[in-house]
């Protein structure tokens, strides 16, 4: 009996051996990077901890045996440079690198800086005299030798609106859209007065165009016969008027497309609005009721990318996990420098035009040529395996939240929250950019370039797409073997979960993608040609089943009613749609293939399936 007890004890000991000898590195805002990184003497920066872990692996130290745990204590860890993880930081299946919170802590990795020193009163001539004592101002903080420029600001944790013609994203209909003259004609109103706005050098126009928006920097605004004719800066002026899809609609089923002027001190007239003056950097803010600017926490972002994980096909980054970390406060500045004209899904155009004689060898009827670039992102992952995010929070981010961009496999995002994000919450896979025309089928020389075997499961995604309305909740391009299941995706300006790219019926490597048991609701709030579940192109062996889709919102500025619970857009093929619950059979297919199968979709789907969709509650 004694021998048996000793033998079992030895087995249990061996089972616990890796964790007994795991390396632990601690980081604290009370630490010092000259410390050894222990619990009693922690490091100050995450970057120093990552370097320590890298050195342990390089020297094959005993601490590596059971994995390396970088533990962050409570606090906001402000980053001034993107954290860079490379192949040398890779773990192994038995010895991963885990960046996690100390038990009970809620650490935040932030790209934001505080704005302090607010003063009441503004004598700027652009502000009406009756409002001058209601406006507060402060200098933007210095980083290095420059004032921080920003398009986003948060007051006491809430995003506030840049000064605009209308509150909360309101729009009004334009009068004319003239590609030949590259002008947009708009009504003259009390706050759209060319004389009043002639000195508003940072004025922008947001244009609603079908399934996307454009952000155009205004070059001039001139009165003509009681109307205002608006011209724009390059490069966005050429892009906006040359690309045929999507463009604004004049004389649509529900009227003309709409617009809103924004980003001028002359438009700062409502509580909760703000404006930053260039080049002084001065920020003006009209506080909301109850806000005390002497004590308010005001944050603007100074960094676009918080974390970069970058490997190659031959040397991928492997076995790194983030657990219980919050990522917050990133910026998105490109529209301030070159405008923002997109093709779809938030992808900006590099060039685009209409073919005078339609047709490519791959697609005889094509009339639209477009070259795109990838949106900015808070976390970028390239050339990697087993890069996992668990129990993390992504909030107050101004473009994409998390992007598995290229050649990422066997990775997962589980039990995370994405909220208050300007673009797409989660982007995955190839959307060929640069010199690759986006309608030409993408067939990589090495199939490993496609993102594959990625699991997106049990996440909560809400209030995203609030800067670029044309982005989506979860967006996947050229991908294979995806598992998107049991997520709740809601409160979106366009589509919910989108899989596929390329507008092609040809084989491209996309296959075996699974969209299952998700709950998508309150979508298509501002744009149309939308789908709660949306697909493109040929994806053999793919399934869309047991999802719940409801609360399709009638976008108030849409020029037609093209929005659907399930939308199989151009050339979708190889999908089985089965047991998807929605209140009506509001579906559409745009030139679909012949291998799609529909089985029992609509309000007749059993409640036992309907109510299992969405997140699985954690005990």
Coordinates of C-alpha atoms in Angstrom, one line a residue:
X1 CA 0.0 0.0 0.0
X2 CA 2.8 2.4 0.9
X3 CA 4.6 1.7 -2.4
X4 CA 1.4 2.4 -4.4
X5 CA 1.0 5.7 -2.5
X6 CA 4.6 6.7 -3.3
X7 CA 4.2 5.7 -7.0
X8 CA 1.0 7.8 -7.3
X9 CA 2.5 10.8 -5.6
X10 CA 5.5 10.6 -8.0
X11 CA 3.1 10.5 -11.0
X12 CA 1.2 13.6 -9.7
X13 CA 4.5 15.4 -9.1
X14 CA 5.5 14.8 -12.7
X15 CA 2.2 16.0 -13.8
X16 CA 2.7 19.3 -12.0
X17 CA 6.4 19.6 -13.0
X18 CA 6.0 22.1 -15.8
X19 CA 3.9 24.5 -13.8
X20 CA 6.3 24.2 -10.8
X21 CA 9.1 25.4 -13.0
X22 CA 7.3 28.0 -15.1
X23 CA 9.0 31.3 -15.4
X24 CA 7.2 34.3 -14.0
X25 CA 7.9 37.9 -14.9
X26 CA 6.0 40.7 -13.2
X27 CA 5.3 44.2 -14.4
X28 CA 3.9 47.1 -12.3
X29 CA 3.5 50.8 -12.6
X30 CA 5.4 51.0 -9.3
X31 CA 8.2 48.9 -10.8
X32 CA 11.6 49.7 -12.5
X33 CA 13.1 48.3 -15.6
X34 CA 16.4 47.9 -13.7
X35 CA 14.7 45.5 -11.3
X36 CA 14.9 41.7 -11.9
X37 CA 11.2 41.4 -12.8
X38 CA 10.2 39.4 -9.8
X39 CA 6.9 39.7 -7.9
X40 CA 8.8 41.6 -5.1
X41 CA 10.8 43.8 -7.6
X42 CA 8.8 44.0 -10.9
X43 CA 9.7 45.7 -14.2
X44 CA 8.0 48.9 -15.1
X45 CA 7.3 48.2 -18.8
X46 CA 5.8 45.3 -20.8
X47 CA 8.5 45.8 -23.4
X48 CA 11.2 45.1 -20.8
X49 CA 9.4 41.9 -19.7
X50 CA 9.1 40.7 -23.3
X51 CA 12.8 41.2 -23.7
X52 CA 13.5 39.2 -20.5
X53 CA 11.4 36.3 -21.8
X54 CA 13.2 36.4 -25.1
X55 CA 16.6 36.2 -23.4
X56 CA 15.5 33.3 -21.3
X57 CA 14.5 31.4 -24.4
X58 CA 17.7 32.3 -26.2
X59 CA 19.8 31.0 -23.3
X60 CA 17.5 28.0 -22.7
X61 CA 17.2 28.9 -19.1
X62 CA 15.4 26.6 -16.6
X63 CA 12.5 29.2 -16.3
X64 CA 11.4 28.3 -19.8
X65 CA 10.5 24.7 -19.0
X66 CA 6.9 25.1 -18.0
X67 CA 6.1 28.3 -20.0
X68 CA 6.7 31.9 -19.4
X69 CA 4.0 34.0 -17.7
X70 CA 4.3 37.8 -17.9
X71 CA 2.0 39.1 -15.2
X72 CA 0.7 42.7 -15.3
X73 CA -0.5 44.3 -12.1
X74 CA -3.4 46.8 -12.0
X75 CA -3.0 50.0 -14.0
X76 CA -2.9 51.7 -17.4
X77 CA 0.3 50.9 -19.3
X78 CA 0.7 53.8 -21.7
X79 CA 2.6 52.9 -24.9
X80 CA 4.5 55.3 -27.1
X81 CA 5.7 52.7 -29.5
X82 CA 4.0 49.5 -30.7
X83 CA 5.0 46.4 -28.8
X84 CA 6.9 44.2 -31.3
X85 CA 6.8 40.4 -31.0
X86 CA 9.0 38.4 -33.4
X87 CA 9.9 34.8 -34.1
X88 CA 12.5 35.0 -31.3
X89 CA 9.6 35.5 -28.9
X90 CA 8.0 32.2 -29.9
X91 CA 6.9 29.7 -27.3
X92 CA 6.3 26.0 -27.8
X93 CA 3.2 23.8 -27.1
X94 CA 4.7 22.8 -23.7
X95 CA 6.2 26.2 -23.0
X96 CA 3.9 29.1 -24.3
X97 CA 4.5 32.7 -23.5
X98 CA 1.4 34.0 -21.7
X99 CA 0.9 37.8 -21.2
X100 CA -1.8 37.9 -18.5
X101 CA -3.3 39.9 -15.6
X102 CA -2.3 39.3 -12.0
X103 CA -5.2 37.6 -10.2
X104 CA -7.9 40.2 -9.6
X105 CA -6.2 42.9 -11.7
X106 CA -7.5 44.6 -14.9
X107 CA -4.5 46.0 -16.7
X108 CA -4.9 48.2 -19.7
X109 CA -2.4 48.6 -22.6
X110 CA -3.2 52.1 -23.9
X111 CA -2.1 54.3 -26.7
X112 CA -3.8 57.3 -25.1
X113 CA -2.5 60.5 -23.4
X114 CA -4.4 62.8 -21.0
X115 CA -5.4 66.3 -21.9
X116 CA -5.1 68.6 -18.8
X117 CA -5.1 72.3 -18.0
X118 CA -8.6 73.1 -19.2
X119 CA -9.6 76.8 -19.2
X120 CA -13.1 78.2 -19.4
X121 CA -14.0 80.8 -22.0
X122 CA -13.2 81.2 -25.7
X123 CA -12.9 84.5 -27.5
X124 CA -12.2 83.0 -30.9
X125 CA -14.2 84.9 -33.6
X126 CA -15.6 81.7 -35.0
X127 CA -17.6 81.1 -31.8
X128 CA -20.8 83.1 -31.4
X129 CA -20.5 85.5 -28.4
X130 CA -23.4 83.8 -26.6
X131 CA -21.5 80.5 -26.5
X132 CA -18.0 81.7 -25.6
X133 CA -18.3 81.2 -21.9
X134 CA -19.6 77.7 -22.4
X135 CA -16.5 76.5 -24.4
X136 CA -13.4 75.2 -22.6
X137 CA -10.0 74.9 -24.2
X138 CA -6.7 73.1 -23.5
X139 CA -3.4 72.5 -25.2
X140 CA -2.9 69.1 -26.7
X141 CA 0.0 67.3 -24.9
X142 CA 3.5 67.2 -26.4
X143 CA 5.1 63.9 -27.4
X144 CA 8.7 64.5 -28.4
X145 CA 8.6 67.9 -30.1
X146 CA 5.1 67.8 -31.6
X147 CA 1.6 68.4 -30.3
X148 CA -0.6 65.3 -30.6
X149 CA -3.0 65.5 -33.4
X150 CA -6.3 63.6 -33.0
X151 CA -9.6 62.7 -34.6
X152 CA -11.0 61.1 -31.4
X153 CA -11.5 62.2 -27.8
X154 CA -13.0 60.5 -24.7
X155 CA -14.3 62.4 -21.7
X156 CA -14.8 60.3 -18.5
X157 CA -14.7 57.2 -20.6
X158 CA -17.3 58.3 -23.2
X159 CA -16.4 59.1 -26.8
X160 CA -17.4 62.7 -27.7
X161 CA -18.3 64.0 -31.2
X162 CA -16.2 66.2 -33.4
X163 CA -18.0 69.5 -34.1
X164 CA -20.6 68.7 -36.8
X165 CA -23.5 70.1 -38.7
X166 CA -25.9 67.7 -36.9
X167 CA -25.6 65.8 -33.6
X168 CA -25.0 62.1 -33.4
X169 CA -24.3 61.3 -37.1
X170 CA -27.3 63.1 -38.5
X171 CA -27.3 63.8 -42.3
X172 CA -29.3 65.7 -44.9
X173 CA -29.8 65.1 -48.6
X174 CA -27.4 66.6 -51.2
X175 CA -28.8 68.3 -54.3
X176 CA -26.3 67.1 -56.9
X177 CA -23.2 64.9 -57.4
X178 CA -21.2 65.9 -60.5
X179 CA -18.3 63.6 -61.4
X180 CA -17.2 65.8 -64.4
X181 CA -16.8 68.9 -62.3
X182 CA -15.8 66.9 -59.1
X183 CA -18.4 68.9 -57.0
X184 CA -21.2 68.2 -54.6
X185 CA -24.0 70.7 -54.4
X186 CA -25.8 71.0 -51.0
X187 CA -28.5 73.2 -49.5
X188 CA -27.6 76.4 -47.8
X189 CA -28.9 76.5 -44.2
X190 CA -28.2 78.4 -41.0
X191 CA -25.1 76.4 -40.3
X192 CA -24.1 75.8 -43.9
X193 CA -23.3 79.3 -44.8
X194 CA -20.4 79.7 -47.3
X195 CA -19.4 83.1 -45.8
X196 CA -19.4 81.7 -42.3
X197 CA -17.3 78.6 -43.3
X198 CA -14.9 80.2 -45.8
X199 CA -12.1 80.3 -43.2
X200 CA -12.8 76.8 -41.9
X201 CA -9.6 75.3 -43.3
X202 CA -10.1 71.8 -41.7
X203 CA -13.7 71.4 -42.8
X204 CA -14.6 67.8 -43.9
X205 CA -17.7 66.3 -45.5
X206 CA -19.0 62.8 -44.7
X207 CA -20.8 61.3 -47.7
X208 CA -23.3 58.5 -47.5
X209 CA -22.9 56.2 -50.5
X210 CA -24.9 53.0 -50.5
X211 CA -22.8 50.5 -48.5
X212 CA -19.9 52.8 -47.6
X213 CA -19.0 56.4 -46.6
X214 CA -16.4 58.8 -47.8
X215 CA -14.6 61.4 -45.7
X216 CA -13.6 64.3 -47.9
X217 CA -11.5 67.3 -46.9
X218 CA -13.2 70.4 -48.2
X219 CA -11.1 72.7 -50.5
X220 CA -13.8 75.3 -51.1
X221 CA -17.5 76.0 -50.6
X222 CA -19.1 78.6 -52.7
X223 CA -22.6 80.1 -52.9
X224 CA -24.5 79.7 -56.2
X225 CA -28.2 80.4 -56.7
X226 CA -29.0 79.8 -53.0
X227 CA -27.1 76.6 -53.0
X228 CA -23.5 75.7 -52.0
X229 CA -21.1 74.0 -54.4
X230 CA -18.3 72.1 -52.6
X231 CA -14.9 71.1 -54.0
X232 CA -12.4 68.8 -52.3
X233 CA -8.7 68.2 -51.9
X234 CA -6.6 65.5 -53.6
X235 CA -6.2 62.6 -53.6
X236 CA -9.7 61.9 -52.4
X237 CA -11.4 64.2 -54.9
X238 CA -10.2 62.1 -57.8
X239 CA -11.0 58.8 -56.1
X240 CA -14.5 59.9 -55.0
X241 CA -15.6 61.0 -58.5
X242 CA -13.7 58.4 -60.6
X243 CA -14.8 55.1 -58.9
X244 CA -18.2 53.9 -60.0
X245 CA -19.0 51.6 -57.0
X246 CA -20.1 52.8 -54.6
X247 CA -21.1 56.4 -55.5
X248 CA -23.8 58.6 -54.1
X249 CA -27.2 58.3 -55.6
X250 CA -29.2 61.1 -57.2
X251 CA -32.9 60.3 -57.8
X252 CA -33.0 57.0 -55.9
X253 CA -36.1 55.2 -54.8
X254 CA -36.0 57.1 -51.5
X255 CA -34.3 60.3 -52.7
X256 CA -30.8 61.5 -53.0
X257 CA -27.8 60.4 -51.0
X258 CA -27.0 62.4 -47.9
X259 CA -24.0 64.2 -46.3
X260 CA -22.8 66.0 -43.2
X261 CA -20.2 68.7 -42.7
X262 CA -17.9 68.3 -39.8
X263 CA -14.7 69.4 -38.1
X264 CA -14.9 73.2 -38.0
X265 CA -14.9 75.5 -35.0
X266 CA -17.8 77.3 -36.6
X267 CA -19.9 74.1 -36.1
X268 CA -19.1 73.8 -32.4
X269 CA -22.5 74.6 -31.0
X270 CA -23.8 71.6 -29.1
X271 CA -22.8 70.1 -25.7
X272 CA -20.6 67.1 -26.2
X273 CA -18.8 68.4 -29.3
X274 CA -15.2 69.2 -29.7
X275 CA -12.7 70.6 -32.2
X276 CA -8.9 70.6 -32.5
X277 CA -7.3 73.6 -34.2
X278 CA -4.3 73.1 -36.5
X279 CA -1.4 73.9 -36.3
X280 CA -1.7 75.2 -32.7
X281 CA -3.1 71.9 -31.4
X282 CA -5.5 73.7 -29.2
X283 CA -8.6 71.6 -28.3
X284 CA -12.0 73.2 -27.8
X285 CA -14.8 71.4 -26.0
X286 CA -18.4 72.2 -25.2
X287 CA -19.0 70.2 -21.9
X288 CA -22.2 68.2 -21.4
X289 CA -24.4 68.7 -18.4
X290 CA -22.7 67.5 -15.2
X291 CA -19.1 67.5 -16.6
X292 CA -16.5 69.4 -14.5
X293 CA -13.6 70.0 -16.8
X294 CA -11.3 70.8 -13.9
X295 CA -11.6 67.1 -12.7
X296 CA -12.7 65.3 -15.9
X297 CA -10.5 62.6 -17.4
X298 CA -9.9 63.5 -21.0
X299 CA -8.0 61.1 -23.2
X300 CA -6.9 61.4 -26.8
X301 CA -5.0 58.7 -28.7
X302 CA -1.4 59.1 -29.8
X303 CA -0.7 55.6 -31.2
X304 CA -2.4 53.7 -34.0
X305 CA -1.0 50.2 -33.4
X306 CA -0.5 48.8 -29.9
X307 CA 0.9 45.4 -30.7
X308 CA 2.6 44.0 -33.8
X309 CA 3.2 40.3 -34.1
X310 CA 5.3 39.7 -37.2
X311 CA 6.7 36.5 -38.6
X312 CA 7.3 34.8 -41.9
X313 CA 6.3 31.5 -43.5
X314 CA 9.7 30.0 -42.7
X315 CA 10.0 31.5 -39.3
X316 CA 6.5 32.1 -37.8
X317 CA 5.8 33.6 -34.4
X318 CA 4.3 30.7 -32.3
X319 CA 2.5 30.0 -29.1
X320 CA 1.8 33.4 -27.5
X321 CA -1.4 34.1 -25.6
X322 CA -2.9 37.3 -24.2
X323 CA -5.3 36.6 -21.3
X324 CA -7.3 39.1 -19.3
X325 CA -5.7 42.2 -20.9
X326 CA -7.6 45.3 -22.0
X327 CA -6.4 47.2 -25.2
X328 CA -7.5 50.8 -25.4
X329 CA -7.2 54.2 -27.0
X330 CA -5.7 54.0 -30.5
X331 CA -5.9 56.6 -33.2
X332 CA -6.8 56.8 -36.9
X333 CA -5.3 59.8 -38.6
X334 CA -5.1 59.0 -42.3
X335 CA -8.4 60.8 -43.3
X336 CA -6.9 64.0 -41.9
X337 CA -4.0 63.7 -44.4
X338 CA -5.5 62.1 -47.5
X339 CA -9.3 61.7 -47.0
X340 CA -11.0 58.3 -46.9
X341 CA -12.8 56.8 -49.9
X342 CA -13.5 53.1 -49.6
X343 CA -14.6 50.2 -51.8
X344 CA -16.3 48.1 -49.2
X345 CA -15.8 46.9 -45.6
X346 CA -13.7 49.9 -44.7
X347 CA -10.9 49.2 -47.3
X348 CA -9.6 52.5 -48.6
X349 CA -9.0 53.0 -52.3
X350 CA -5.5 53.6 -53.7
X351 CA -7.0 54.0 -57.2
X352 CA -10.2 53.2 -59.0
X353 CA -12.0 53.9 -62.2
X354 CA -14.7 52.6 -64.6
X355 CA -13.7 50.6 -67.6
X356 CA -14.9 52.2 -70.9
X357 CA -15.2 48.7 -72.4
X358 CA -16.1 46.2 -69.6
X359 CA -14.2 43.0 -69.1
X360 CA -11.2 41.2 -67.6
X361 CA -10.0 37.8 -68.7
X362 CA -11.3 36.5 -65.3
X363 CA -14.6 38.3 -65.5
X364 CA -16.0 39.4 -68.8
X365 CA -18.7 41.7 -67.5
X366 CA -16.6 43.6 -64.9
X367 CA -16.7 47.4 -65.3
X368 CA -15.1 48.4 -62.0
X369 CA -11.3 48.5 -61.3
X370 CA -10.1 49.1 -57.8
X371 CA -6.9 48.8 -55.8
X372 CA -7.1 49.0 -52.0
X373 CA -5.1 49.2 -48.9
X374 CA -5.7 47.6 -45.5
X375 CA -7.2 49.7 -42.7
X376 CA -5.1 50.6 -39.7
X377 CA -5.4 48.3 -36.7
X378 CA -4.7 48.2 -32.9
X379 CA -3.2 44.7 -33.0
X380 CA -1.6 43.2 -36.2
X381 CA -0.7 39.6 -36.5
X382 CA 1.3 38.2 -39.5
X383 CA 3.1 35.0 -40.2
X384 CA 2.1 33.3 -36.9
X385 CA 0.7 30.1 -35.3
X386 CA -1.2 29.6 -32.1
X387 CA -1.6 33.3 -31.3
X388 CA -4.6 33.4 -28.9
X389 CA -6.6 36.1 -27.1
X390 CA -8.7 34.9 -24.2
X391 CA -10.9 37.0 -21.8
X392 CA -9.5 40.2 -23.3
X393 CA -11.3 43.5 -23.8
X394 CA -10.9 45.8 -26.9
X395 CA -12.4 49.2 -26.4
X396 CA -12.0 52.9 -27.4
X397 CA -10.1 51.9 -30.6
X398 CA -10.5 54.1 -33.7
X399 CA -10.0 51.7 -36.6
X400 CA -9.8 47.9 -36.7
X401 CA -9.5 46.2 -33.3
X402 CA -7.7 42.9 -34.0
X403 CA -6.3 41.8 -37.4
X404 CA -5.1 38.4 -38.3
X405 CA -3.7 39.7 -41.5
X406 CA -1.6 37.1 -43.3
X407 CA -0.5 33.5 -42.9
X408 CA -2.0 33.0 -39.5
X409 CA -3.1 29.5 -38.5
X410 CA -4.3 27.5 -35.5
X411 CA -5.2 30.6 -33.5
X412 CA -8.2 31.7 -31.5
X413 CA -10.1 34.6 -30.1
X414 CA -12.4 33.4 -27.3
X415 CA -14.5 35.0 -24.5
X416 CA -13.4 38.6 -25.5
X417 CA -15.3 41.8 -25.6
X418 CA -15.1 44.4 -28.4
X419 CA -16.9 47.7 -27.8
X420 CA -16.6 51.4 -28.9
X421 CA -14.4 50.6 -32.0
X422 CA -14.3 52.9 -35.0
X423 CA -13.9 50.2 -37.6
X424 CA -14.2 46.4 -37.8
X425 CA -13.9 44.6 -34.5
X426 CA -12.1 41.5 -35.9
X427 CA -10.5 41.2 -39.3
X428 CA -9.1 38.0 -40.7
X429 CA -7.4 36.8 -43.8
X430 CA -6.2 38.2 -47.2
X431 CA -7.9 41.2 -48.8
X432 CA -5.2 41.5 -51.6
X433 CA -4.0 45.1 -51.6
X434 CA -1.3 47.3 -53.1
X435 CA -0.8 46.5 -56.8
X436 CA -3.3 43.6 -56.8
X437 CA -6.6 44.5 -58.5
X438 CA -9.2 43.5 -56.0
X439 CA -11.5 41.7 -58.5
X440 CA -8.8 39.4 -59.8
X441 CA -9.1 36.0 -58.0
X442 CA -6.3 35.7 -55.4
X443 CA -4.6 32.3 -55.7
X444 CA -1.5 32.3 -53.6
X445 CA 1.6 30.3 -54.7
X446 CA 1.7 28.8 -51.2
X447 CA -1.6 28.0 -49.5
X448 CA 0.0 28.7 -46.2
X449 CA -0.4 32.4 -47.0
X450 CA -4.2 32.0 -46.4
X451 CA -5.3 32.3 -42.8
X452 CA -6.7 29.0 -41.7
X453 CA -8.1 27.1 -38.7
X454 CA -8.9 30.2 -36.8
X455 CA -11.5 30.0 -34.1
X456 CA -13.6 33.1 -33.2
X457 CA -15.9 31.9 -30.4
X458 CA -18.0 33.2 -27.6
X459 CA -17.2 36.9 -28.1
X460 CA -19.3 40.0 -27.5
X461 CA -19.1 42.6 -30.2
X462 CA -21.1 45.8 -29.8
X463 CA -21.0 49.5 -30.9
X464 CA -18.4 49.1 -33.5
X465 CA -18.1 50.8 -36.9
X466 CA -18.7 54.2 -35.2
X467 CA -15.9 56.0 -37.2
X468 CA -16.2 54.3 -40.6
X469 CA -19.8 53.1 -40.9
X470 CA -18.9 50.8 -43.8
X471 CA -16.9 48.4 -41.6
X472 CA -18.4 45.3 -40.0
X473 CA -18.5 43.2 -36.8
X474 CA -16.4 40.3 -38.0
X475 CA -14.8 40.5 -41.4
X476 CA -13.0 37.5 -43.1
X477 CA -11.5 37.7 -46.6
X478 CA -9.7 34.8 -48.3
X479 CA -9.8 32.3 -45.5
X480 CA -10.3 28.5 -45.0
X481 CA -11.4 26.3 -42.2
X482 CA -12.7 29.2 -40.1
X483 CA -14.9 28.6 -37.1
X484 CA -17.1 31.6 -36.2
X485 CA -19.5 30.4 -33.6
X486 CA -21.5 31.5 -30.5
X487 CA -20.7 35.2 -30.8
X488 CA -23.0 38.0 -30.2
X489 CA -22.6 40.8 -32.7
X490 CA -24.8 43.9 -32.4
X491 CA -25.3 47.6 -32.8
X492 CA -23.6 48.0 -36.2
X493 CA -23.9 50.5 -39.0
X494 CA -23.5 48.0 -41.7
X495 CA -23.2 44.1 -41.8
X496 CA -22.7 41.7 -39.0
X497 CA -20.5 38.7 -39.9
X498 CA -18.9 38.8 -43.4
X499 CA -16.9 35.9 -45.0
X500 CA -15.3 36.0 -48.4
X501 CA -13.8 38.4 -50.9
X502 CA -13.1 38.7 -54.6
X503 CA -16.5 38.6 -56.3
X504 CA -15.5 35.4 -58.0
X505 CA -16.9 32.0 -58.8
X506 CA -13.4 30.5 -59.4
X507 CA -11.6 28.3 -56.9
X508 CA -9.3 30.5 -54.7
X509 CA -8.5 28.3 -51.7
X510 CA -11.5 29.5 -49.6
X511 CA -13.3 26.5 -48.2
X512 CA -14.8 24.8 -45.2
X513 CA -15.8 27.9 -43.3
X514 CA -18.4 27.6 -40.5
X515 CA -20.7 30.3 -39.3
X516 CA -22.7 28.7 -36.6
X517 CA -24.9 29.6 -33.6
X518 CA -24.2 33.3 -33.6
X519 CA -26.6 36.0 -32.5
X520 CA -26.6 39.1 -34.8
X521 CA -29.0 41.9 -34.0
X522 CA -29.4 45.7 -34.5
X523 CA -27.5 46.0 -37.7
X524 CA -27.7 48.1 -40.9
X525 CA -28.3 51.2 -38.7
X526 CA -27.0 53.7 -41.4
X527 CA -25.9 51.8 -44.6
X528 CA -27.6 49.3 -46.8
X529 CA -26.8 46.4 -49.2
X530 CA -26.1 44.8 -45.9
X531 CA -26.5 41.4 -44.4
X532 CA -26.7 40.2 -40.8
X533 CA -24.7 37.3 -42.3
X534 CA -23.0 38.2 -45.5
X535 CA -20.8 36.1 -47.9
X536 CA -18.9 36.6 -51.2
X537 CA -17.4 34.2 -53.7
X538 CA -16.9 30.4 -54.0
X539 CA -16.3 28.7 -50.6
X540 CA -16.8 24.9 -51.1
X541 CA -17.8 22.9 -48.0
X542 CA -19.0 25.9 -46.0
X543 CA -22.0 26.1 -43.7
X544 CA -24.2 28.8 -42.1
X545 CA -26.4 27.2 -39.5
X546 CA -28.2 27.6 -36.2
X547 CA -27.7 31.4 -36.2
X548 CA -30.2 33.9 -34.9
X549 CA -30.5 37.2 -36.8
X550 CA -33.0 40.0 -35.9
X551 CA -33.6 43.7 -35.5
X552 CA -32.6 44.7 -39.0
X553 CA -32.8 48.5 -38.7
X554 CA -34.2 50.5 -41.6
X555 CA -31.3 52.9 -42.3
X556 CA -32.8 56.4 -42.3
X557 CA -30.5 57.7 -45.1
X558 CA -30.6 54.6 -47.4
X559 CA -31.8 55.3 -50.9
X560 CA -33.4 51.9 -51.2
X561 CA -34.4 48.9 -49.0
X562 CA -31.6 46.5 -49.8
X563 CA -30.7 45.0 -46.4
X564 CA -31.2 41.4 -45.5
X565 CA -30.9 38.9 -42.6
X566 CA -28.8 36.6 -44.9
X567 CA -27.2 38.1 -48.0
X568 CA -25.3 35.8 -50.4
X569 CA -23.5 38.5 -52.4
X570 CA -21.9 38.0 -55.8
X571 CA -20.8 34.5 -56.8
X572 CA -21.4 32.9 -53.3
X573 CA -21.2 29.2 -53.8
X574 CA -20.6 26.1 -51.7
X575 CA -22.7 27.1 -48.7
X576 CA -25.4 25.2 -46.8
X577 CA -27.8 27.5 -45.0
X578 CA -29.6 25.5 -42.4
X579 CA -31.8 26.3 -39.3
X580 CA -31.1 30.0 -39.2
X581 CA -33.8 31.9 -37.3
X582 CA -34.9 35.3 -38.3
X583 CA -38.4 37.0 -38.0
X584 CA -39.1 36.9 -41.7
X585 CA -37.5 35.2 -44.8
X586 CA -35.8 38.4 -45.8
X587 CA -32.9 36.9 -47.8
X588 CA -31.1 37.7 -51.1
X589 CA -28.6 36.1 -53.5
X590 CA -26.6 38.1 -56.1
X591 CA -25.6 35.8 -59.0
X592 CA -25.1 32.8 -56.7
X593 CA -23.5 29.5 -57.7
X594 CA -25.3 26.2 -58.1
X595 CA -24.1 24.4 -55.1
X596 CA -25.7 26.5 -52.4
X597 CA -28.3 24.6 -50.3
X598 CA -31.1 26.2 -48.3
X599 CA -32.7 24.1 -45.5
X600 CA -35.4 25.4 -43.1
X601 CA -34.5 29.1 -42.6
X602 CA -36.8 31.7 -41.2
X603 CA -39.3 32.2 -38.3
X604 CA -40.3 28.5 -38.3
X605 CA -36.9 27.4 -36.9
X606 CA -37.4 25.8 -33.5
X607 CA -36.9 27.9 -30.3
X608 CA -34.6 25.2 -29.1
X609 CA -32.2 26.3 -31.8
X610 CA -33.0 30.0 -31.7
X611 CA -32.2 30.4 -28.0
X612 CA -29.0 28.5 -28.1
X613 CA -27.5 31.0 -30.5
X614 CA -25.1 33.6 -29.1
X615 CA -22.6 33.5 -26.3
X616 CA -22.4 30.5 -24.0
X617 CA -22.7 32.0 -20.5
X618 CA -19.7 31.4 -18.3
X619 CA -20.1 30.1 -14.7

